[in-house]
Amino acid sequence: MTELTLHPNRYPKHKDKTKGQMHNGICNTTACDRPGAIYWNSMTHGFYCRHCADGINFKDYICKPVEGKPDLIEMDEIHRKACKEFCS
């Protein structure tokens, strides 16, 4: 298995470090074990399944589908943009 890039501020920090951290893997929601997590959450730095992402998305910029896992620089940029949107 390749090394996972884990953001130091990811939430939650599951014992299984792959949960919510692999594109198309298992959803980051603690009580969810659905595969196919492709929605990147700009606030928790994790992947969510469509069902959970829809529940989180009271604003469209929190969870968005992505083609792959962002690197740390991209994660921080996505987070900054979402925070800027939130404060607007």
Short mmCIF file of N, CA and C in Angstrom, two decimals, residues 7 40-43 45 59-64 66 70 72-88:
data_model
loop_
_atom_site.label_atom_id
_atom_site.label_comp_id
_atom_site.label_asym_id
_atom_site.label_seq_id
_atom_site.Cartn_x
_atom_site.Cartn_y
_atom_site.Cartn_z
N HIS A 7 -3.64 14.93 6.58
CA HIS A 7 -3.55 16.31 7.07
C HIS A 7 -3.52 16.28 8.59
N TRP A 40 -14.70 15.24 -1.22
CA TRP A 40 -13.68 15.78 -0.32
C TRP A 40 -14.30 16.87 0.53
N ASN A 41 -14.15 16.75 1.86
CA ASN A 41 -14.67 17.74 2.79
C ASN A 41 -13.56 18.73 3.11
N SER A 42 -13.79 19.98 2.74
CA SER A 42 -12.78 21.03 2.89
C SER A 42 -12.49 21.37 4.35
N MET A 43 -13.38 20.97 5.25
CA MET A 43 -13.21 21.31 6.67
C MET A 43 -12.57 20.17 7.47
N HIS A 45 -10.95 17.49 6.01
CA HIS A 45 -9.85 16.90 5.25
C HIS A 45 -10.03 15.39 5.09
N LYS A 59 -23.99 24.02 2.63
CA LYS A 59 -23.40 24.93 1.64
C LYS A 59 -22.63 24.07 0.65
N ASP A 60 -22.72 24.38 -0.62
CA ASP A 60 -22.13 23.53 -1.66
C ASP A 60 -20.62 23.45 -1.65
N TYR A 61 -19.95 24.31 -0.91
CA TYR A 61 -18.49 24.32 -0.97
C TYR A 61 -17.84 23.43 0.09
N ILE A 62 -18.61 22.82 0.96
CA ILE A 62 -18.01 22.00 2.01
C ILE A 62 -17.52 20.66 1.46
N CYS A 63 -18.39 19.91 0.80
CA CYS A 63 -18.03 18.61 0.21
C CYS A 63 -18.24 18.67 -1.29
N LYS A 64 -17.18 18.40 -2.02
CA LYS A 64 -17.27 18.38 -3.48
C LYS A 64 -16.60 17.11 -4.00
N VAL A 66 -14.19 14.94 -6.12
CA VAL A 66 -12.87 15.20 -6.69
C VAL A 66 -12.37 13.95 -7.42
N PRO A 70 -6.25 15.28 -2.74
CA PRO A 70 -5.37 16.45 -2.82
C PRO A 70 -4.10 16.24 -1.98
N LEU A 72 -1.07 18.01 0.49
CA LEU A 72 -1.21 18.92 1.64
C LEU A 72 -1.39 20.38 1.23
N ILE A 73 -0.66 20.82 0.22
CA ILE A 73 -0.79 22.21 -0.25
C ILE A 73 -2.19 22.44 -0.81
N GLU A 74 -2.67 21.50 -1.61
CA GLU A 74 -4.02 21.60 -2.17
C GLU A 74 -5.08 21.57 -1.07
N MET A 75 -4.89 20.71 -0.07
CA MET A 75 -5.84 20.63 1.05
C MET A 75 -5.97 21.98 1.74
N ASP A 76 -4.84 22.61 1.99
CA ASP A 76 -4.86 23.91 2.66
C ASP A 76 -5.51 24.98 1.78
N GLU A 77 -5.26 24.93 0.49
CA GLU A 77 -5.87 25.90 -0.43
C GLU A 77 -7.39 25.70 -0.51
N ILE A 78 -7.83 24.46 -0.60
CA ILE A 78 -9.27 24.15 -0.63
C ILE A 78 -9.91 24.65 0.66
N HIS A 79 -9.23 24.42 1.78
CA HIS A 79 -9.74 24.87 3.08
C HIS A 79 -9.85 26.40 3.14
N ARG A 80 -8.81 27.09 2.68
CA ARG A 80 -8.83 28.57 2.68
C ARG A 80 -9.98 29.11 1.84
N LYS A 81 -10.18 28.52 0.66
CA LYS A 81 -11.27 28.97 -0.22
C LYS A 81 -12.64 28.74 0.44
N ALA A 82 -12.80 27.59 1.08
CA ALA A 82 -14.08 27.29 1.74
C ALA A 82 -14.32 28.25 2.90
N CYS A 83 -13.28 28.55 3.67
CA CYS A 83 -13.43 29.50 4.78
C CYS A 83 -13.79 30.88 4.26
N LYS A 84 -13.19 31.28 3.15
CA LYS A 84 -13.50 32.57 2.56
C LYS A 84 -14.96 32.61 2.11
N GLU A 85 -15.44 31.54 1.48
CA GLU A 85 -16.84 31.43 1.07
C GLU A 85 -17.76 31.51 2.29
N PHE A 86 -17.39 30.81 3.34
CA PHE A 86 -18.21 30.75 4.56
C PHE A 86 -18.37 32.13 5.17
N CYS A 87 -17.32 32.91 5.14
CA CYS A 87 -17.35 34.24 5.76
C CYS A 87 -17.97 35.30 4.86
N SER A 88 -18.24 34.96 3.61
CA SER A 88 -18.83 35.95 2.67
C SER A 88 -20.31 36.12 2.90
#
